[in-house]
Tab-separated table of C-alpha atoms in Angstrom:
chain	number	residue	atom	x	y	z
Z	25	MET	CA	-2.386	-20.875	-7.195
Z	26	GLU	CA	-4.648	-18.796	-9.436
Z	27	ALA	CA	-5.138	-15.222	-8.155
Z	28	PRO	CA	-8.440	-13.337	-8.671
Z	29	SER	CA	-8.307	-11.073	-11.752
Z	30	SER	CA	-8.334	-7.856	-9.707
Z	31	LEU	CA	-5.238	-9.118	-7.916
Z	32	LYS	CA	-3.572	-10.010	-11.211
Z	33	SER	CA	-3.984	-6.451	-12.456
Z	34	LEU	CA	-2.457	-5.190	-9.203
Z	35	CYS	CA	0.520	-7.488	-9.770
Z	36	ARG	CA	0.924	-6.111	-13.284
Z	37	TYR	CA	0.966	-2.611	-11.794
Z	38	VAL	CA	3.653	-3.730	-9.344
Z	39	GLU	CA	5.795	-5.073	-12.210
Z	40	THR	CA	5.275	-2.196	-14.646
Z	41	THR	CA	5.187	0.791	-12.285
Z	42	LEU	CA	6.026	0.252	-8.618
Z	43	VAL	CA	9.187	-1.823	-9.014
Z	44	PRO	CA	10.752	0.075	-11.978
Z	45	GLN	CA	10.048	3.440	-10.294
Z	46	ASP	CA	11.012	2.161	-6.846
Z	47	LYS	CA	7.649	3.262	-5.442
Z	48	THR	CA	5.179	2.149	-2.802
Z	49	LEU	CA	1.395	2.443	-2.891
Z	50	ASN	CA	0.370	5.095	-0.366
Z	51	PHE	CA	-2.987	6.048	1.053
Z	52	THR	CA	-4.399	7.395	4.272
Z	53	ILE	CA	-6.592	5.349	6.584
Z	54	ASP	CA	-8.878	7.893	8.197
Z	55	LYS	CA	-9.321	8.365	11.909
Z	56	GLU	CA	-12.708	6.612	12.035
Z	57	VAL	CA	-11.169	3.212	11.347
Z	58	PHE	CA	-8.518	2.823	14.077
Z	59	GLY	CA	-9.150	5.918	16.219
Z	60	LEU	CA	-6.073	7.645	14.775
Z	61	GLU	CA	-5.441	8.674	11.185
Z	62	ARG	CA	-2.556	6.772	9.660
Z	63	ASP	CA	-0.637	6.764	6.411
Z	64	THR	CA	-0.325	3.332	4.902
Z	65	PHE	CA	2.411	2.194	2.560
Z	66	LEU	CA	1.861	-1.007	0.611
Z	67	LEU	CA	5.190	-2.345	-0.616
Z	68	PRO	CA	5.482	-4.278	-3.887
Z	69	GLU	CA	6.239	-7.441	-1.854
Z	70	ASP	CA	3.068	-6.950	0.243
Z	71	ILE	CA	1.047	-7.223	-2.951
Z	72	THR	CA	2.992	-10.096	-4.527
Z	73	GLN	CA	2.960	-12.139	-1.286
Z	74	PHE	CA	-0.786	-11.614	-1.008
Z	75	ALA	CA	-1.258	-12.640	-4.642
Z	76	GLY	CA	0.861	-15.766	-4.099
Z	77	MET	CA	-0.970	-16.885	-0.919
Z	78	GLU	CA	2.238	-16.440	1.071
Z	79	GLU	CA	2.521	-15.139	4.649
Z	80	ILE	CA	1.191	-11.593	5.015
Z	81	GLY	CA	1.988	-8.699	7.334
Z	82	ALA	CA	0.021	-6.164	9.359
Z	83	THR	CA	-0.315	-3.640	6.521
Z	84	VAL	CA	-2.184	-6.062	4.277
Z	85	ILE	CA	-4.583	-6.936	7.111
Z	86	ALA	CA	-5.044	-3.267	8.087
Z	87	VAL	CA	-6.028	-2.440	4.495
Z	88	TYR	CA	-8.713	-5.137	4.600
Z	89	MET	CA	-9.987	-3.741	7.902
Z	90	ARG	CA	-10.246	-0.372	6.160
Z	91	TYR	CA	-12.408	-2.073	3.501
Z	92	LEU	CA	-14.550	-3.750	6.191
Z	93	HIS	CA	-15.077	-0.330	7.767
Z	94	ASP	CA	-16.941	0.650	4.566
Z	95	VAL	CA	-19.010	-2.540	4.832
Z	96	LEU	CA	-19.928	-1.637	8.434
Z	97	LYS	CA	-20.828	1.897	7.373
Z	98	GLN	CA	-23.196	0.643	4.681
Z	99	ALA	CA	-24.842	-1.702	7.187
Z	100	ASN	CA	-25.086	1.038	9.855
Z	101	MET	CA	-23.002	-1.129	12.177
Z	102	CYS	CA	-20.136	1.243	13.081
Z	103	SER	CA	-21.535	1.674	16.578
Z	104	MET	CA	-21.441	-2.127	17.012
Z	105	VAL	CA	-17.977	-3.042	15.728
Z	106	GLY	CA	-14.649	-1.202	15.892
Z	107	PHE	CA	-11.091	-2.087	14.890
Z	108	ILE	CA	-7.727	-1.994	16.645
Z	109	ASP	CA	-4.772	-1.457	14.304
Z	110	PRO	CA	-2.733	-4.709	14.234
Z	111	ALA	CA	0.456	-2.740	13.529
Z	112	THR	CA	0.240	-0.867	16.842
Z	113	VAL	CA	-0.274	-3.884	19.112
Z	114	SER	CA	1.524	-6.890	17.600
Z	115	ALA	CA	4.934	-8.166	18.748
Z	116	ASN	CA	7.928	-5.910	18.001
Z	117	SER	CA	5.851	-2.720	17.832
Z	118	GLY	CA	6.886	-1.159	21.151
Z	119	THR	CA	6.795	-1.989	24.851
Z	120	ILE	CA	3.828	-3.796	26.389
Z	121	ALA	CA	2.930	-0.574	28.230
Z	122	ASP	CA	2.928	1.450	24.998
Z	123	ARG	CA	0.846	-1.123	23.176
Z	124	SER	CA	-1.631	-1.332	26.086
Z	125	ARG	CA	-2.031	2.445	26.079
Z	126	LEU	CA	-2.711	2.506	22.350
Z	127	ALA	CA	-5.287	-0.277	22.668
Z	128	ALA	CA	-6.894	1.494	25.649
Z	129	ALA	CA	-7.092	4.776	23.733
Z	130	ARG	CA	-9.025	2.921	21.058
Z	131	LEU	CA	-11.401	1.293	23.569
Z	132	GLN	CA	-12.115	4.666	25.152
Z	133	ARG	CA	-13.790	5.782	21.954
Z	134	THR	CA	-16.545	3.248	22.480
Z	135	ASP	CA	-20.126	3.758	23.391
Z	136	GLY	CA	-21.751	0.860	25.166
Z	137	GLU	CA	-21.704	-2.643	23.779
Z	138	GLN	CA	-19.270	-2.199	20.893
Z	139	ILE	CA	-16.858	-5.055	20.152
Z	140	PHE	CA	-13.341	-4.430	18.882
Z	141	MET	CA	-11.523	-6.719	16.464
Z	142	MET	CA	-7.829	-6.976	17.131
Z	143	PRO	CA	-5.723	-9.163	14.825
Z	144	TYR	CA	-2.531	-9.980	16.709
Z	145	ASN	CA	0.789	-11.442	15.637
Z	146	PRO	CA	2.977	-12.870	18.430
Z	147	GLY	CA	5.602	-13.722	15.779
Z	148	ARG	CA	4.978	-15.414	12.409
Z	149	HIS	CA	1.358	-16.269	13.175
Z	150	TRP	CA	-1.943	-14.351	13.117
Z	151	ILE	CA	-4.775	-14.781	15.594
Z	152	LEU	CA	-7.908	-12.712	16.177
Z	153	LEU	CA	-8.929	-11.247	19.519
Z	154	ILE	CA	-12.396	-9.762	19.943
Z	155	VAL	CA	-12.497	-7.331	22.838
Z	156	ARG	CA	-15.766	-6.407	24.531
Z	157	PRO	CA	-14.679	-3.684	26.983
Z	158	LYS	CA	-18.091	-3.051	28.521
Z	159	ARG	CA	-18.328	-6.706	29.611
Z	160	GLU	CA	-14.595	-7.063	30.301
Z	161	THR	CA	-14.589	-10.098	28.037
Z	162	VAL	CA	-12.133	-11.121	25.324
Z	163	TYR	CA	-12.649	-13.870	22.739
Z	164	PHE	CA	-9.689	-15.715	21.241
Z	165	LEU	CA	-9.886	-17.206	17.720
Z	166	ASP	CA	-6.902	-19.121	16.375
Z	167	PRO	CA	-6.893	-20.584	12.853
Z	168	LEU	CA	-4.318	-23.258	13.773
Z	169	PRO	CA	-5.761	-26.657	14.720
Z	170	GLY	CA	-5.099	-28.215	18.109
Z	171	ASN	CA	-5.381	-26.937	21.630
Z	172	ARG	CA	-4.290	-23.299	21.267
Z	173	VAL	CA	-3.574	-20.878	24.089
Z	174	VAL	CA	-3.376	-17.095	24.038
Z	175	ASP	CA	0.093	-15.588	23.863
Z	176	GLU	CA	0.978	-14.143	27.316
Z	177	GLU	CA	2.016	-10.818	25.832
Z	178	ALA	CA	-1.297	-10.379	24.007
Z	179	LYS	CA	-3.098	-11.232	27.232
Z	180	ASN	CA	-1.127	-8.643	29.206
Z	181	ILE	CA	-1.744	-5.944	26.617
Z	182	VAL	CA	-5.504	-6.450	26.525
Z	183	ASN	CA	-5.867	-6.934	30.292
Z	184	SER	CA	-4.016	-3.644	30.902
Z	185	ALA	CA	-6.004	-1.874	28.183
Z	186	ILE	CA	-9.268	-2.930	29.846
Z	187	LYS	CA	-7.949	-1.761	33.249
Z	188	ILE	CA	-7.139	1.656	31.757
Z	189	TYR	CA	-10.566	1.703	30.088
Z	190	ASN	CA	-12.239	0.923	33.438
Z	191	SER	CA	-10.518	3.804	35.181
Z	192	HIS	CA	-11.449	6.043	32.244
Z	193	ILE	CA	-15.156	5.258	32.751
Z	194	ALA	CA	-14.664	5.322	36.543
Z	195	ARG	CA	-15.707	1.770	37.391
Z	196	SER	CA	-13.798	-0.631	39.570
Z	197	GLY	CA	-14.297	-3.563	37.201
Z	198	ARG	CA	-14.003	-7.238	38.052
Z	199	LYS	CA	-10.937	-8.923	39.473
Z	200	ALA	CA	-9.910	-10.511	36.210
Z	201	VAL	CA	-10.878	-10.089	32.578
Z	202	ILE	CA	-12.850	-13.059	31.202
Z	203	TRP	CA	-11.050	-14.863	28.358
Z	204	LYS	CA	-13.019	-17.241	26.145
Z	205	THR	CA	-11.466	-19.485	23.514
Z	206	LEU	CA	-13.722	-19.976	20.486
Z	207	SER	CA	-12.180	-23.166	19.164
Z	208	GLY	CA	-14.849	-24.008	16.580
Z	209	THR	CA	-13.429	-21.847	13.789
Z	210	PRO	CA	-12.366	-23.168	10.383
Z	211	LYS	CA	-8.758	-24.364	10.608
Z	212	GLN	CA	-5.924	-23.515	8.227
Z	213	PRO	CA	-4.554	-26.463	6.191
Z	214	SER	CA	-0.852	-25.448	6.339
Z	215	SER	CA	1.341	-22.897	8.087
Z	216	VAL	CA	0.888	-19.848	5.829
Z	217	GLU	CA	-2.848	-19.116	5.683
Z	218	CYS	CA	-3.348	-17.610	9.164
Z	219	GLY	CA	-3.570	-13.972	7.993
Z	220	TYR	CA	-6.143	-14.838	5.331
Z	221	TYR	CA	-8.182	-16.804	7.881
Z	222	VAL	CA	-8.189	-13.897	10.331
Z	223	MET	CA	-9.429	-11.622	7.524
Z	224	ARG	CA	-12.196	-14.089	6.715
Z	225	PHE	CA	-13.143	-14.482	10.414
Z	226	MET	CA	-13.660	-10.712	10.628
Z	227	ARG	CA	-15.717	-10.718	7.450
Z	228	ASP	CA	-17.920	-13.618	8.573
Z	229	ILE	CA	-18.550	-12.018	11.966
Z	230	ILE	CA	-19.515	-8.663	10.439
Z	231	MET	CA	-21.785	-10.233	7.826
Z	232	ASP	CA	-24.041	-11.419	10.650
Z	233	PRO	CA	-25.760	-8.275	12.010
Z	234	SER	CA	-26.751	-10.159	15.173
Z	235	LEU	CA	-23.005	-10.675	15.892
Z	236	ALA	CA	-23.678	-14.216	17.123
Z	237	PHE	CA	-20.031	-15.240	16.705
Z	238	GLU	CA	-19.788	-16.775	20.181
Z	239	LYS	CA	-22.383	-19.381	19.246
Z	240	LYS	CA	-21.137	-19.782	15.675
Z	241	TYR	CA	-17.560	-20.621	16.722
Z	242	ALA	CA	-18.311	-22.539	19.929
Z	243	LYS	CA	-16.242	-25.642	20.615
Z	244	GLY	CA	-17.012	-28.573	18.349
Z	245	LYS	CA	-18.484	-26.515	15.508
Z	246	GLN	CA	-17.035	-26.384	11.977
Z	247	GLU	CA	-13.354	-27.172	12.111
Z	248	ALA	CA	-12.825	-27.924	8.404
Z	249	PRO	CA	-10.649	-25.506	6.422
Z	250	TYR	CA	-12.320	-22.765	4.385
Z	251	PRO	CA	-12.763	-23.671	0.718
Z	252	GLN	CA	-10.274	-21.692	-1.396
Z	253	GLU	CA	-13.248	-19.743	-2.867
Z	254	ALA	CA	-13.936	-18.239	0.568
Z	255	ILE	CA	-10.342	-17.016	0.818
Z	256	ASP	CA	-10.365	-15.786	-2.798
Z	257	GLU	CA	-13.476	-13.747	-2.061
Z	258	VAL	CA	-11.486	-11.874	0.594
Z	259	ARG	CA	-8.460	-11.479	-1.697
Z	260	ASN	CA	-10.679	-10.127	-4.455
Z	261	GLU	CA	-12.383	-7.614	-2.134
Z	262	TRP	CA	-8.974	-6.474	-0.928
Z	263	ALA	CA	-7.654	-5.995	-4.469
Z	264	GLU	CA	-10.814	-4.208	-5.637
Z	265	PHE	CA	-10.484	-1.854	-2.690
Z	266	VAL	CA	-6.808	-1.135	-3.475
Z	267	CYS	CA	-7.139	-0.774	-7.288
Z	268	PRO	CA	-8.747	2.717	-7.272
Z	269	HIS	CA	-5.691	3.990	-5.358
Z	270	LEU	CA	-3.358	3.260	-8.276
Z	271	GLU	CA	-1.915	6.373	-9.890
């Protein structure tokens, strides 16, 4: 698997600097992106796994969301799309109550019709949830083929977060949150590409200023895998975003 050249130079940096000096790549993701400022540590294996098209973790995806935040800024779309930090909500990152509160705190910083992208990992698999708090609606995008259902834990977290959001804006809200499965997304060819697909879903959705993702990914639409070029585009953008942070 040939990695984009920007990613190759990152791998060289891992071999020549990070590993010999036992270092990580550190930078701060500012408050605007996830609602809370957070320090991010990219480990050498994060970079080499990403370069080798292996399974990736929350940090790699969060860094790409940080890049997409710049894309939104340039397009004047920050009031339309927000992000929820995958590391604070995915499995093994605290109790359901804690994770709901963190998601709710993020939703409370919304004005009006904003959608929030929430990559979620129930355990060794990435999916994308798109939360629309104002309409109490959540969209579920899963890159695995077949009849996929939302993980119960993810459902509980988002349902509770929307309840907390409702009480924050003092509305009674509807009886149950509306969940919609958008099954017409491109589908991953094997078991390792889910994280890359979720990154590409977010990119594709943002690149359409009308945010017509519900129509675009409706049932029966394009189910073929992404061409590798589409995934490499994402990997290249990620690496070009990370490169300036090298010491």
